[in-house]
Coordinates of C-alpha atoms and ligand atoms in Angstrom, one line a residue:
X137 CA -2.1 22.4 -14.5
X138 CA -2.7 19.2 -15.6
X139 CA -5.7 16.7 -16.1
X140 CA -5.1 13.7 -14.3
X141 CA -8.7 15.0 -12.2
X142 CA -10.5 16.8 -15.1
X143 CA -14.3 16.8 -14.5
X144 CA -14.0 15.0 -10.9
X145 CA -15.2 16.4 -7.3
X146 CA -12.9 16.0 -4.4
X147 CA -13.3 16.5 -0.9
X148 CA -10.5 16.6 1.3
X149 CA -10.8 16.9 5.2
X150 CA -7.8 18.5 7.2
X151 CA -6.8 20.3 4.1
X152 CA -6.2 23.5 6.1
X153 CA -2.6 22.2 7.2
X154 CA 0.2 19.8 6.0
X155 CA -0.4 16.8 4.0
X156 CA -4.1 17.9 3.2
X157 CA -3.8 21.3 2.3
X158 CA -0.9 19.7 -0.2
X159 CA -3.7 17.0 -1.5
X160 CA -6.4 19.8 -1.9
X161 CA -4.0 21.5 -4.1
X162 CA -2.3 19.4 -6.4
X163 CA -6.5 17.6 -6.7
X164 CA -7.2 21.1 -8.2
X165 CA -3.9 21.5 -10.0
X166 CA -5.2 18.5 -11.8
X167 CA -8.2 20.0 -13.0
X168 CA -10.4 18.6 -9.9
X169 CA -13.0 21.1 -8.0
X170 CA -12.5 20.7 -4.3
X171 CA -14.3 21.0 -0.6
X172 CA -11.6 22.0 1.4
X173 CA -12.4 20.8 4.7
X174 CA -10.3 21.8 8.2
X175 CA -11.4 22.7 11.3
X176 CA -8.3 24.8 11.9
X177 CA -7.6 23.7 15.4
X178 CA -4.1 22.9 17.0
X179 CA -2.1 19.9 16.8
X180 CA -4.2 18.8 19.8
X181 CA -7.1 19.5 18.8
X182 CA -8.3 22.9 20.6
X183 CA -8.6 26.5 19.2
X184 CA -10.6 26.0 16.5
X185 CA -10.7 28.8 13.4
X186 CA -12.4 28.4 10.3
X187 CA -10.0 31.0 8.5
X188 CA -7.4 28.2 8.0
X189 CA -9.7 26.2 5.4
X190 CA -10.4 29.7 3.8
X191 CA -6.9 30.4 3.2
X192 CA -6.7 26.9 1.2
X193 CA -9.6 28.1 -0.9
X194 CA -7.9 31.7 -1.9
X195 CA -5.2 29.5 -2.7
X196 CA -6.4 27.6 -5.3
X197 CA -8.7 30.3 -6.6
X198 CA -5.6 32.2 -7.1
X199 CA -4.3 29.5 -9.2
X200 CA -7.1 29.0 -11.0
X201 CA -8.8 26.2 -9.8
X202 CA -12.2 26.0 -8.0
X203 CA -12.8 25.3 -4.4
X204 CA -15.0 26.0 -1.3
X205 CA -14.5 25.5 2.9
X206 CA -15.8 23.9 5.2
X207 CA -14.8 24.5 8.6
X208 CA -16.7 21.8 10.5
X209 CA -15.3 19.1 13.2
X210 CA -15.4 15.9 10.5
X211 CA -15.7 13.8 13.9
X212 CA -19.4 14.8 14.5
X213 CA -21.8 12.9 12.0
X214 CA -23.1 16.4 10.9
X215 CA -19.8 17.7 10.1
X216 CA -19.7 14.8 7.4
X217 CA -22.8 14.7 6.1
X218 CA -22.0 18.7 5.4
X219 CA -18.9 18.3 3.5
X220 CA -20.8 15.9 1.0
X221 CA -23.7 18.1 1.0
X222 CA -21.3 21.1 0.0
X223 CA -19.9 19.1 -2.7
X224 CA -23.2 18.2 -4.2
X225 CA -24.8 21.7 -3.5
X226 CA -22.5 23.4 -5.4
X227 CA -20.6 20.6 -8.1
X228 CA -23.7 18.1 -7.9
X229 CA -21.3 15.3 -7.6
X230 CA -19.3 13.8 -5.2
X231 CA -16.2 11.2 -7.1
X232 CA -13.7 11.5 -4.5
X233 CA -13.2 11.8 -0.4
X234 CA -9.8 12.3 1.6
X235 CA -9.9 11.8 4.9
X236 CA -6.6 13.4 6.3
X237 CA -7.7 15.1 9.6
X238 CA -6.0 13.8 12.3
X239 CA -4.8 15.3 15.9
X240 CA -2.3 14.2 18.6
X241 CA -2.5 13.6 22.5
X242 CA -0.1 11.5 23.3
X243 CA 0.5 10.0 27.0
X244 CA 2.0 6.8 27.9
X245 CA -1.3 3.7 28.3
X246 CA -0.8 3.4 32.0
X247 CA -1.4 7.5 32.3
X248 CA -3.8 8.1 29.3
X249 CA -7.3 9.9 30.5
X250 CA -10.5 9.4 29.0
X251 CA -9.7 13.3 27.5
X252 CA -6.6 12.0 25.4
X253 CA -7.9 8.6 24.5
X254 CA -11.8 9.9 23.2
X255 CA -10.9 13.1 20.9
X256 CA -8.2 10.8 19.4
X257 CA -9.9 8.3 18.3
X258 CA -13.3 10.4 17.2
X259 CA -11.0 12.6 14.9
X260 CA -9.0 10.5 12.8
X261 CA -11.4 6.5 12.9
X262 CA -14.9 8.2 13.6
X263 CA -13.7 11.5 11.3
X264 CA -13.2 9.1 8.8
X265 CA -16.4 6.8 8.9
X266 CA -18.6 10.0 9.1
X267 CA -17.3 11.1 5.9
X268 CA -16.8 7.9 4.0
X269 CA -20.8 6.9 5.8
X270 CA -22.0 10.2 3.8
X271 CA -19.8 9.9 0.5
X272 CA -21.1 6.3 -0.1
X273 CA -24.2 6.8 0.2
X274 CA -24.1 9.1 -2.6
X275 CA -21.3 7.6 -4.7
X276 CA -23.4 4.0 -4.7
X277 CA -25.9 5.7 -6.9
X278 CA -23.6 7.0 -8.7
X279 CA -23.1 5.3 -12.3
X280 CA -19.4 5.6 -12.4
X281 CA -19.0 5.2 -8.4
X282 CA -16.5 6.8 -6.5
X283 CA -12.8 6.2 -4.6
X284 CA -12.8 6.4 -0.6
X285 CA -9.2 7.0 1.1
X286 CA -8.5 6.9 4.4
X287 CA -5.1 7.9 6.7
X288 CA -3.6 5.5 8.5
X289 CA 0.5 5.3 9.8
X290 CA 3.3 3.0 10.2
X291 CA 2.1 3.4 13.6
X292 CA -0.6 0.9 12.9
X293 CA 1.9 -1.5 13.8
X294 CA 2.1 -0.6 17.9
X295 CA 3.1 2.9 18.9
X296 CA 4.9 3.3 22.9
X297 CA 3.3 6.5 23.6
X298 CA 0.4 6.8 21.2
X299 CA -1.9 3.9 22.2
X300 CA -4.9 6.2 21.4
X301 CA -3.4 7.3 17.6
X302 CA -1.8 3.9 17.2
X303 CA -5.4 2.0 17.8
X304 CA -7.4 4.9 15.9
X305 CA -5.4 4.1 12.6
X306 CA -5.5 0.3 13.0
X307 CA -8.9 0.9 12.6
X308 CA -9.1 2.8 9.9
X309 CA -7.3 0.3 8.2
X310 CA -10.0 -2.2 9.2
X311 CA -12.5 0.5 8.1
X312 CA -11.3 0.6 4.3
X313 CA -11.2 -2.8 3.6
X314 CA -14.3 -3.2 4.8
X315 CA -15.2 -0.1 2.5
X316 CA -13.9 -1.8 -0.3
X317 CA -15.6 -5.3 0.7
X318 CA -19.1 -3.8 1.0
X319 CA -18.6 -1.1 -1.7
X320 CA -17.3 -3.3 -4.5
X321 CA -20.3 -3.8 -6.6
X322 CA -21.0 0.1 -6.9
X323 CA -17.5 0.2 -8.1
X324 CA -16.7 2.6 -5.2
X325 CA -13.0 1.6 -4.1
X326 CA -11.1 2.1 -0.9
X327 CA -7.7 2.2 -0.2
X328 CA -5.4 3.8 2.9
X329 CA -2.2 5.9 2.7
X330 CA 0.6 6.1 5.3
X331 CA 2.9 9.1 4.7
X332 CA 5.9 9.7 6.2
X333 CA 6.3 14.3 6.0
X334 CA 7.5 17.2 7.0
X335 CA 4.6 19.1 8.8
X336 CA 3.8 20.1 12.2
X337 CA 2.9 16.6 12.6
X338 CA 5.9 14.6 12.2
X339 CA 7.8 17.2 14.0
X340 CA 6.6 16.1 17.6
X341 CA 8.2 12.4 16.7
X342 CA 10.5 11.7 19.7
X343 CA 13.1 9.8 17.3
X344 CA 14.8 10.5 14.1
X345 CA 12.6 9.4 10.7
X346 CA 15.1 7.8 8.5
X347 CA 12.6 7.9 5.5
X348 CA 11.0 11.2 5.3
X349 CA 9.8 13.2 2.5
X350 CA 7.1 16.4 1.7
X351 CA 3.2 16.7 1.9
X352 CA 3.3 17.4 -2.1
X353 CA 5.0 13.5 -2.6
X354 CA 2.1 11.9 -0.6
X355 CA -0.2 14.5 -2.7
X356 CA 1.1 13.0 -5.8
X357 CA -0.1 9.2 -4.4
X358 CA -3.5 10.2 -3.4
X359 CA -4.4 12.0 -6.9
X360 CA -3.1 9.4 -8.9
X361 CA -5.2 6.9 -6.4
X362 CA -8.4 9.3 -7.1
X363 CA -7.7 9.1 -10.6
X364 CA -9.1 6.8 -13.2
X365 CA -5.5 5.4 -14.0
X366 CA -6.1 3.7 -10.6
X367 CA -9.8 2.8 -10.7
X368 CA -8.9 0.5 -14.0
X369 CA -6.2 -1.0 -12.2
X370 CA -8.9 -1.8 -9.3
X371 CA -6.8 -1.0 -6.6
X372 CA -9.1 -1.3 -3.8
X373 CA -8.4 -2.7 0.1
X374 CA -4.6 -1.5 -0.1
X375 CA -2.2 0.6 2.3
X376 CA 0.7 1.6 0.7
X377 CA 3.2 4.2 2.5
X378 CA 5.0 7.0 0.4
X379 CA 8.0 8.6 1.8
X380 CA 10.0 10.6 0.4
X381 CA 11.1 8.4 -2.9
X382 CA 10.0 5.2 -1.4
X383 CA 6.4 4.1 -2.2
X384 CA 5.9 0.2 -0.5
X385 CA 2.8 -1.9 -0.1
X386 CA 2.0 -3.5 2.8
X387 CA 0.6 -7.0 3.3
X388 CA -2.8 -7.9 4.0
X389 CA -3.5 -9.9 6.7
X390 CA -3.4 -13.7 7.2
X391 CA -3.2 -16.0 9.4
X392 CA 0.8 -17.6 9.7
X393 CA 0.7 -21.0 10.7
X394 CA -2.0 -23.4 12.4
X395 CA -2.1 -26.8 14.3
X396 CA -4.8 -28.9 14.6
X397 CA -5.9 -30.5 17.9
X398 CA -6.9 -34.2 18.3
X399 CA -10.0 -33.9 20.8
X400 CA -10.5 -30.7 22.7
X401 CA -7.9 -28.1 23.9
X402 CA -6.9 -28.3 27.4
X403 CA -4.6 -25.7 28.2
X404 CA -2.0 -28.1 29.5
X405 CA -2.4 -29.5 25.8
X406 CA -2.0 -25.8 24.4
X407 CA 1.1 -25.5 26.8
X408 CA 2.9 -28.8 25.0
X409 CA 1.2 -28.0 21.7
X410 CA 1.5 -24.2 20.8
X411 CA 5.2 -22.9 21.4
X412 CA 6.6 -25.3 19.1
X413 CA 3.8 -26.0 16.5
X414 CA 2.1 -22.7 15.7
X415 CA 4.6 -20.2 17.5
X416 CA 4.9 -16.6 17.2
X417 CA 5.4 -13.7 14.9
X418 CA 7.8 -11.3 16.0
X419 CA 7.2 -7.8 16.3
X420 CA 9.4 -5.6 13.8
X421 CA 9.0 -2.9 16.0
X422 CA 9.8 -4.7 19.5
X423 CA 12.9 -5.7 18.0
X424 CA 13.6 -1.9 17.0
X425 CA 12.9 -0.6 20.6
X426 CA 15.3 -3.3 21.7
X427 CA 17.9 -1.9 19.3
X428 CA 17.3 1.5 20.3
X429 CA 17.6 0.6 24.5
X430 CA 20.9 -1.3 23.7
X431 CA 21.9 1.7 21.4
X432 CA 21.1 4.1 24.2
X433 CA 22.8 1.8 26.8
X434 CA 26.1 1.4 24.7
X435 CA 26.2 5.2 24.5
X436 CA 25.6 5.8 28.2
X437 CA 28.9 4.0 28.9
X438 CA 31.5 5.0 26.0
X439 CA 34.8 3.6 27.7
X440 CA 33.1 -0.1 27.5
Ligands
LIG580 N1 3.2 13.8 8.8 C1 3.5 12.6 8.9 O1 4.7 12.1 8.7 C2 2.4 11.6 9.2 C3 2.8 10.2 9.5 C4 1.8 9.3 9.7 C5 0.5 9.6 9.6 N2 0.1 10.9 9.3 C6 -1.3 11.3 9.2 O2 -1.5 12.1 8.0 C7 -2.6 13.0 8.3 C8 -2.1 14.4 8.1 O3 -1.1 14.8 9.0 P1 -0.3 16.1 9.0 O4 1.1 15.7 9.3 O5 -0.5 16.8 7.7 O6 -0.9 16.9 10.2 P2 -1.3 18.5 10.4 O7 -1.4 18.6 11.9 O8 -0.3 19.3 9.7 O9 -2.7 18.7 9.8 C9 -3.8 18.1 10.3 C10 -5.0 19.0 10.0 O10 -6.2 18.3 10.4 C11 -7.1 19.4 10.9 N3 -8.1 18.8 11.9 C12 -7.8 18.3 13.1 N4 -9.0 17.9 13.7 C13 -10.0 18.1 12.8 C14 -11.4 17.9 12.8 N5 -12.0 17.3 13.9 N6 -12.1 18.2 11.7 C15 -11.5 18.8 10.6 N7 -10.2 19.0 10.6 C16 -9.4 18.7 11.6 C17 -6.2 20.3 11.6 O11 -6.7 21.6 11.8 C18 -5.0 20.3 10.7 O12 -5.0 21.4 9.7 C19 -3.0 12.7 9.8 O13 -4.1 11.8 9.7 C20 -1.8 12.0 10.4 O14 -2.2 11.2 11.4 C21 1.1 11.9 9.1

Protein backbone atom coordinates (compact mmCIF):
# COMPACT_ATOMS: atom_id res chain seq x y z
CA UNK A 1 0.00 0.00 0.00
CA UNK A 2 1.16 3.19 -0.55
CA UNK A 3 0.27 6.88 0.47
CA UNK A 4 -0.05 8.93 -2.43
CA UNK A 5 -4.15 9.26 -1.00
CA UNK A 6 -3.51 9.07 2.84
CA UNK A 7 -6.23 10.80 4.78
CA UNK A 8 -8.37 11.68 1.52
CA UNK A 9 -12.17 10.48 0.57
CA UNK A 10 -12.85 9.26 -2.84
CA UNK A 11 -15.90 8.52 -4.58
CA UNK A 12 -15.84 6.70 -7.62
CA UNK A 13 -19.04 6.01 -9.77
CA UNK A 14 -19.10 2.81 -12.16
CA UNK A 15 -16.57 1.23 -9.92
CA UNK A 16 -18.37 -2.07 -10.08
CA UNK A 17 -16.70 -2.96 -13.52
CA UNK A 18 -13.60 -2.07 -15.61
CA UNK A 19 -11.80 1.05 -15.45
CA UNK A 20 -13.63 2.14 -12.12
CA UNK A 21 -13.53 -0.85 -10.15
CA UNK A 22 -9.52 -0.53 -11.09
CA UNK A 23 -9.66 3.35 -9.86
CA UNK A 24 -11.65 2.42 -6.58
CA UNK A 25 -8.90 0.09 -5.82
CA UNK A 26 -5.56 1.42 -6.48
CA UNK A 27 -7.53 5.10 -4.58
CA UNK A 28 -7.64 2.66 -1.49
CA UNK A 29 -4.32 1.01 -2.22
CA UNK A 30 -3.10 4.44 -1.70
CA UNK A 31 -4.36 4.90 1.62
CA UNK A 32 -7.72 6.61 0.35
CA UNK A 33 -11.31 5.60 1.96
CA UNK A 34 -13.70 5.02 -0.92
CA UNK A 35 -17.71 5.13 -1.97
CA UNK A 36 -17.85 2.63 -4.46
CA UNK A 37 -20.58 3.54 -6.62
CA UNK A 38 -22.15 1.08 -9.64
CA UNK A 39 -25.33 0.41 -10.50
CA UNK A 40 -24.39 -3.01 -11.75
CA UNK A 41 -26.38 -2.99 -14.94
CA UNK A 42 -25.26 -4.31 -18.46
CA UNK A 43 -23.21 -2.70 -21.00
CA UNK A 44 -26.52 -1.19 -22.19
CA UNK A 45 -27.73 -0.23 -19.43
CA UNK A 46 -30.58 -2.73 -18.15
CA UNK A 47 -30.50 -5.42 -15.44
CA UNK A 48 -29.55 -3.67 -12.75
CA UNK A 49 -27.90 -5.45 -9.41
CA UNK A 50 -26.45 -3.83 -6.53
CA UNK A 51 -24.21 -6.97 -5.61
CA UNK A 52 -21.66 -5.73 -8.29
CA UNK A 53 -20.61 -2.54 -6.18
CA UNK A 54 -20.56 -4.94 -3.06
CA UNK A 55 -18.15 -7.18 -4.45
CA UNK A 56 -15.71 -3.95 -5.05
CA UNK A 57 -16.20 -3.18 -1.38
CA UNK A 58 -15.20 -7.01 -0.08
CA UNK A 59 -12.43 -6.35 -2.29
CA UNK A 60 -10.80 -3.71 -0.78
CA UNK A 61 -11.79 -4.65 2.77
CA UNK A 62 -9.95 -7.76 2.05
CA UNK A 63 -6.98 -5.78 1.33
CA UNK A 64 -7.21 -3.70 3.96
CA UNK A 65 -8.47 -0.67 2.92
CA UNK A 66 -11.92 0.96 3.79
CA UNK A 67 -14.84 1.27 1.49
CA UNK A 68 -18.68 1.35 1.25
CA UNK A 69 -21.49 0.87 -2.05
CA UNK A 70 -23.70 2.53 -3.33
CA UNK A 71 -25.83 0.96 -5.86
CA UNK A 72 -27.81 3.98 -7.20
CA UNK A 73 -28.43 5.14 -11.02
CA UNK A 74 -25.67 8.28 -10.76
CA UNK A 75 -27.98 9.79 -13.72
CA UNK A 76 -30.93 10.67 -11.34
CA UNK A 77 -30.05 13.84 -9.19
CA UNK A 78 -30.84 11.69 -6.06
CA UNK A 79 -28.48 9.11 -6.95
CA UNK A 80 -25.72 11.90 -6.66
CA UNK A 81 -26.60 13.68 -4.05
CA UNK A 82 -26.50 10.00 -2.14
CA UNK A 83 -23.03 9.09 -3.06
CA UNK A 84 -21.75 12.52 -1.46
CA UNK A 85 -24.07 12.06 1.33
CA UNK A 86 -22.49 8.47 1.89
CA UNK A 87 -19.14 9.93 1.85
CA UNK A 88 -19.84 12.53 4.42
CA UNK A 89 -22.12 10.29 6.58
CA UNK A 90 -19.59 7.94 7.16
CA UNK A 91 -15.76 9.77 6.43
CA UNK A 92 -17.29 13.40 6.94
CA UNK A 93 -15.38 14.58 3.97
CA UNK A 94 -15.68 14.51 0.57
CA UNK A 95 -11.79 15.41 -1.40
CA UNK A 96 -12.29 13.48 -4.45
CA UNK A 97 -15.19 12.33 -7.20
CA UNK A 98 -14.65 9.99 -10.30
CA UNK A 99 -17.17 9.96 -12.50
CA UNK A 100 -16.57 6.70 -14.74
CA UNK A 101 -20.15 5.30 -15.27
CA UNK A 102 -20.88 5.10 -18.66
CA UNK A 103 -23.15 2.71 -21.03
CA UNK A 104 -23.44 1.91 -24.74
CA UNK A 105 -26.39 2.01 -27.32
CA UNK A 106 -25.05 2.49 -30.32
CA UNK A 107 -27.17 2.81 -33.77
CA UNK A 108 -26.24 4.70 -36.79
CA UNK A 109 -27.88 8.95 -36.45
CA UNK A 110 -30.36 8.38 -39.23
CA UNK A 111 -31.79 5.13 -37.12
CA UNK A 112 -31.10 6.25 -33.46
CA UNK A 113 -34.63 6.28 -31.19
CA UNK A 114 -35.32 8.58 -28.50
CA UNK A 115 -34.52 5.07 -26.23
CA UNK A 116 -30.78 4.96 -27.47
CA UNK A 117 -30.12 8.63 -27.71
CA UNK A 118 -31.83 9.69 -23.90
CA UNK A 119 -30.21 6.88 -21.45
CA UNK A 120 -26.89 7.69 -23.22
CA UNK A 121 -26.57 10.86 -22.73
CA UNK A 122 -28.21 10.92 -18.91
CA UNK A 123 -25.60 8.23 -17.81
CA UNK A 124 -22.34 9.38 -18.67
CA UNK A 125 -23.03 13.96 -19.18
CA UNK A 126 -26.06 14.14 -16.67
CA UNK A 127 -24.29 11.14 -14.42
CA UNK A 128 -21.50 13.29 -14.29
CA UNK A 129 -23.08 16.78 -13.51
CA UNK A 130 -25.30 15.12 -10.73
CA UNK A 131 -22.30 14.01 -8.99
CA UNK A 132 -19.85 16.86 -9.61
CA UNK A 133 -23.38 19.40 -8.75
CA UNK A 134 -23.34 17.46 -5.18
CA UNK A 135 -19.44 17.17 -4.58
CA UNK A 136 -18.97 21.04 -5.11
CA UNK A 137 -21.28 22.05 -3.15
CA UNK A 138 -19.55 20.53 -0.39
CA UNK A 139 -15.90 20.71 -1.47
CA UNK A 140 -16.37 24.80 -1.92
CA UNK A 141 -16.70 24.94 1.85
CA UNK A 142 -14.21 22.94 2.17
CA UNK A 143 -10.69 24.71 3.31
CA UNK A 144 -8.46 22.66 1.22
CA UNK A 145 -11.17 22.18 -1.69
CA UNK A 146 -11.39 19.27 -3.66
CA UNK A 147 -10.50 17.60 -7.40
CA UNK A 148 -13.57 16.83 -9.90
CA UNK A 149 -12.80 14.29 -12.87
CA UNK A 150 -14.86 13.44 -15.42
CA UNK A 151 -14.72 10.58 -18.54
CA UNK A 152 -14.63 11.58 -21.64
CA UNK A 153 -13.09 9.51 -25.09
CA UNK A 154 -11.18 9.95 -28.17
CA UNK A 155 -14.60 9.76 -29.37
CA UNK A 156 -15.15 13.31 -28.47
CA UNK A 157 -13.81 14.02 -31.71
CA UNK A 158 -16.99 12.49 -33.98
CA UNK A 159 -17.89 8.89 -33.60
CA UNK A 160 -19.89 7.03 -36.99
CA UNK A 161 -22.14 4.97 -34.98
CA UNK A 162 -22.16 6.50 -31.51
CA UNK A 163 -23.71 10.03 -32.13
CA UNK A 164 -25.40 9.59 -28.71
CA UNK A 165 -21.81 8.53 -26.71
CA UNK A 166 -19.83 10.70 -29.02
CA UNK A 167 -22.04 14.02 -28.13
CA UNK A 168 -22.44 12.87 -24.28
CA UNK A 169 -18.56 13.06 -23.81
CA UNK A 170 -18.10 16.29 -25.86
CA UNK A 171 -20.00 17.52 -23.24
CA UNK A 172 -18.54 16.43 -20.45
CA UNK A 173 -15.50 17.91 -21.65
CA UNK A 174 -17.45 21.22 -21.82
CA UNK A 175 -18.71 20.40 -18.32
CA UNK A 176 -15.10 20.25 -16.64
CA UNK A 177 -13.77 23.20 -17.85
CA UNK A 178 -16.42 24.90 -16.86
CA UNK A 179 -15.97 23.10 -13.41
CA UNK A 180 -12.61 24.31 -13.27
CA UNK A 181 -13.75 27.97 -14.50
CA UNK A 182 -16.37 28.45 -11.83
CA UNK A 183 -14.60 26.30 -9.20
CA UNK A 184 -11.25 28.00 -9.24
CA UNK A 185 -11.35 30.25 -6.30
CA UNK A 186 -12.42 27.27 -3.88
CA UNK A 187 -9.39 25.60 -5.15
CA UNK A 188 -11.62 22.77 -6.34
CA UNK A 189 -9.93 21.58 -9.84
CA UNK A 190 -11.32 19.73 -12.75
CA UNK A 191 -9.83 17.77 -15.28
CA UNK A 192 -11.13 14.77 -17.83
CA UNK A 193 -9.49 11.49 -18.64
CA UNK A 194 -9.74 9.50 -21.97
CA UNK A 195 -8.61 5.87 -21.58
CA UNK A 196 -7.99 3.63 -24.04
CA UNK A 197 -8.65 -0.42 -21.97
CA UNK A 198 -9.29 -3.70 -22.04
CA UNK A 199 -12.89 -4.09 -20.45
CA UNK A 200 -16.17 -5.14 -21.63
CA UNK A 201 -16.26 -1.75 -23.00
CA UNK A 202 -13.68 -1.52 -25.50
CA UNK A 203 -14.40 -4.91 -26.61
CA UNK A 204 -17.61 -3.96 -28.66
CA UNK A 205 -15.20 -1.45 -30.78
CA UNK A 206 -15.91 -2.44 -34.51
CA UNK A 207 -12.03 -1.81 -35.44
CA UNK A 208 -8.79 -2.70 -34.12
CA UNK A 209 -7.27 -0.20 -31.18
CA UNK A 210 -3.72 0.32 -32.05
CA UNK A 211 -2.97 1.95 -28.52
CA UNK A 212 -4.51 -0.04 -25.91
CA UNK A 213 -3.64 -0.78 -22.47
CA UNK A 214 -5.40 -2.00 -18.76
CA UNK A 215 -7.99 -0.36 -16.36
CA UNK A 216 -5.06 -0.35 -13.54
CA UNK A 217 -2.73 2.18 -16.20
CA UNK A 218 -5.66 4.65 -16.40
CA UNK A 219 -6.08 4.00 -12.41
CA UNK A 220 -2.57 5.03 -11.96
CA UNK A 221 -3.49 8.66 -13.87
CA UNK A 222 -6.61 9.41 -11.95
CA UNK A 223 -4.91 8.85 -8.38
CA UNK A 224 -2.02 10.76 -9.13
CA UNK A 225 -4.59 13.53 -10.59
CA UNK A 226 -6.60 13.16 -7.12
CA UNK A 227 -3.43 13.52 -5.38
CA UNK A 228 -1.84 16.58 -3.95
CA UNK A 229 1.27 16.13 -6.33
CA UNK A 230 -1.28 17.30 -8.97
CA UNK A 231 -3.24 19.96 -7.07
CA UNK A 232 0.27 21.98 -6.52
CA UNK A 233 0.90 21.57 -10.10
CA UNK A 234 -2.76 23.20 -10.63
CA UNK A 235 -3.76 21.06 -13.22
CA UNK A 236 -7.19 22.05 -13.76
CA UNK A 237 -9.39 22.27 -17.25
CA UNK A 238 -7.18 19.38 -18.89
CA UNK A 239 -8.01 15.99 -20.95
CA UNK A 240 -5.23 13.97 -21.18
CA UNK A 241 -5.66 10.23 -22.71
CA UNK A 242 -3.60 7.26 -21.08
CA UNK A 243 -3.13 4.14 -23.06
CA UNK A 244 -1.30 1.73 -22.44
CA UNK A 245 2.35 3.51 -22.16
CA UNK A 246 1.22 6.64 -23.90
CA UNK A 247 -0.10 9.45 -21.69
CA UNK A 248 -0.86 12.78 -24.33
CA UNK A 249 -2.60 16.04 -23.70
CA UNK A 250 -4.89 17.36 -25.79
CA UNK A 251 -5.37 20.93 -26.93
CA UNK A 252 -7.76 23.34 -25.65
CA UNK A 253 -9.84 24.93 -27.93
CA UNK A 254 -9.25 28.06 -30.06
CA UNK A 255 -10.32 29.57 -32.68
CA UNK A 256 -7.76 28.92 -36.13
CA UNK A 257 -7.86 31.66 -38.29
CA UNK A 258 -10.24 34.80 -38.86
CA UNK A 259 -11.00 37.51 -41.58
CA UNK A 260 -12.37 40.60 -41.10
CA UNK A 261 -15.23 42.00 -43.29
CA UNK A 262 -15.30 45.57 -44.62
CA UNK A 263 -19.15 46.44 -44.18
CA UNK A 264 -21.66 43.75 -43.56
CA UNK A 265 -21.56 39.97 -44.72
CA UNK A 266 -23.58 39.16 -47.62
CA UNK A 267 -23.32 35.66 -48.35
CA UNK A 268 -22.22 36.14 -51.86
CA UNK A 269 -19.36 38.17 -49.93
CA UNK A 270 -18.87 35.07 -47.54
CA UNK A 271 -18.78 32.79 -50.78
CA UNK A 272 -15.63 35.04 -52.32
CA UNK A 273 -14.33 35.73 -48.88
CA UNK A 274 -14.34 32.46 -46.68
CA UNK A 275 -12.78 29.45 -48.71
CA UNK A 276 -9.64 31.07 -49.22
CA UNK A 277 -9.21 33.50 -46.20
CA UNK A 278 -10.44 31.67 -43.09
CA UNK A 279 -10.78 28.00 -44.56
CA UNK A 280 -11.18 24.87 -42.91
CA UNK A 281 -9.72 22.47 -40.32
CA UNK A 282 -9.65 19.02 -41.39
CA UNK A 283 -11.06 16.34 -39.54
CA UNK A 284 -8.26 13.72 -38.23
CA UNK A 285 -10.79 11.28 -38.07
CA UNK A 286 -12.58 11.90 -41.66
CA UNK A 287 -9.33 11.40 -43.07
CA UNK A 288 -8.98 7.99 -41.09
CA UNK A 289 -12.42 6.66 -42.26
CA UNK A 290 -11.16 7.63 -45.83
CA UNK A 291 -8.04 5.48 -45.14
CA UNK A 292 -9.94 2.76 -43.84
CA UNK A 293 -12.74 2.71 -47.06
CA UNK A 294 -9.68 2.84 -49.49
CA UNK A 295 -7.98 0.06 -47.22
CA UNK A 296 -11.16 -1.99 -47.45
CA UNK A 297 -11.63 -1.28 -51.15
CA UNK A 298 -7.92 -2.26 -52.07
CA UNK A 299 -8.51 -5.56 -50.20
CA UNK A 300 -11.79 -6.27 -51.90
CA UNK A 301 -9.89 -6.47 -55.18
CA UNK A 302 -6.35 -8.21 -54.50
CA UNK A 303 -5.32 -8.95 -58.27
CA UNK A 304 -5.40 -4.91 -58.87
N1 LIG B 1 -12.55 1.05 -22.07
C1 LIG B 1 -12.16 1.97 -22.91
O1 LIG B 1 -11.23 1.76 -23.72
C2 LIG B 1 -12.82 3.32 -22.92
C3 LIG B 1 -12.52 4.20 -23.99
C4 LIG B 1 -13.06 5.48 -23.96
C5 LIG B 1 -13.87 5.86 -22.89
N2 LIG B 1 -14.15 4.98 -21.88
C6 LIG B 1 -15.01 5.43 -20.78
O2 LIG B 1 -14.48 4.99 -19.54
C7 LIG B 1 -15.56 4.71 -18.65
C8 LIG B 1 -15.44 3.29 -18.10
O3 LIG B 1 -15.57 2.37 -19.15
P1 LIG B 1 -15.32 0.80 -18.97
O4 LIG B 1 -14.69 0.38 -20.22
O5 LIG B 1 -14.67 0.51 -17.67
O6 LIG B 1 -16.85 0.28 -18.98
P2 LIG B 1 -17.56 -0.94 -18.19
O7 LIG B 1 -18.80 -1.24 -18.96
O8 LIG B 1 -16.59 -2.03 -17.91
O9 LIG B 1 -17.97 -0.28 -16.78
C9 LIG B 1 -18.93 0.73 -16.67
C10 LIG B 1 -19.62 0.59 -15.33
O10 LIG B 1 -20.57 1.67 -15.17
C11 LIG B 1 -21.70 1.16 -14.50
N3 LIG B 1 -22.88 2.00 -14.76
C12 LIG B 1 -23.55 2.12 -15.94
N4 LIG B 1 -24.61 2.95 -15.79
C13 LIG B 1 -24.59 3.39 -14.51
C14 LIG B 1 -25.41 4.28 -13.75
N5 LIG B 1 -26.47 4.87 -14.32
N6 LIG B 1 -25.11 4.51 -12.46
C15 LIG B 1 -24.03 3.91 -11.88
N7 LIG B 1 -23.23 3.04 -12.54
C16 LIG B 1 -23.50 2.78 -13.84
C17 LIG B 1 -21.87 -0.25 -15.05
O11 LIG B 1 -22.66 -1.08 -14.20
C18 LIG B 1 -20.41 -0.71 -15.18
O12 LIG B 1 -19.99 -1.44 -14.03
C19 LIG B 1 -16.83 4.99 -19.42
O13 LIG B 1 -17.28 6.32 -19.15
C20 LIG B 1 -16.41 4.88 -20.86
O14 LIG B 1 -17.24 5.60 -21.72
C21 LIG B 1 -13.66 3.72 -21.89
Amino acid sequence: MGNFLAGKVVAVTGAGRGIGRAVALAAAAEGARVVVNDYGVSIEGGEPSSEIAQSVVKEIEAAGGEAVAVADDISTMAGGQRIVDTALARYGRIDGVVCVAGILRERMLFNMSEEEWDPVVATHLKGTFTVFRAASAVMRKQEDGGTLIGFTSGNHQGSVAQANYSAAKGGIISLVRSAALGLHKYGVTANAVAPVARTRMSANVPMELKEIGEPEDVAALVVYLLSERARKEKITGQVYTIAGPKIAVWAQPRELRAGYAEGAWTPERIADFLPGTVGTDPMPMLAQLEEMAAAAAARARPNA
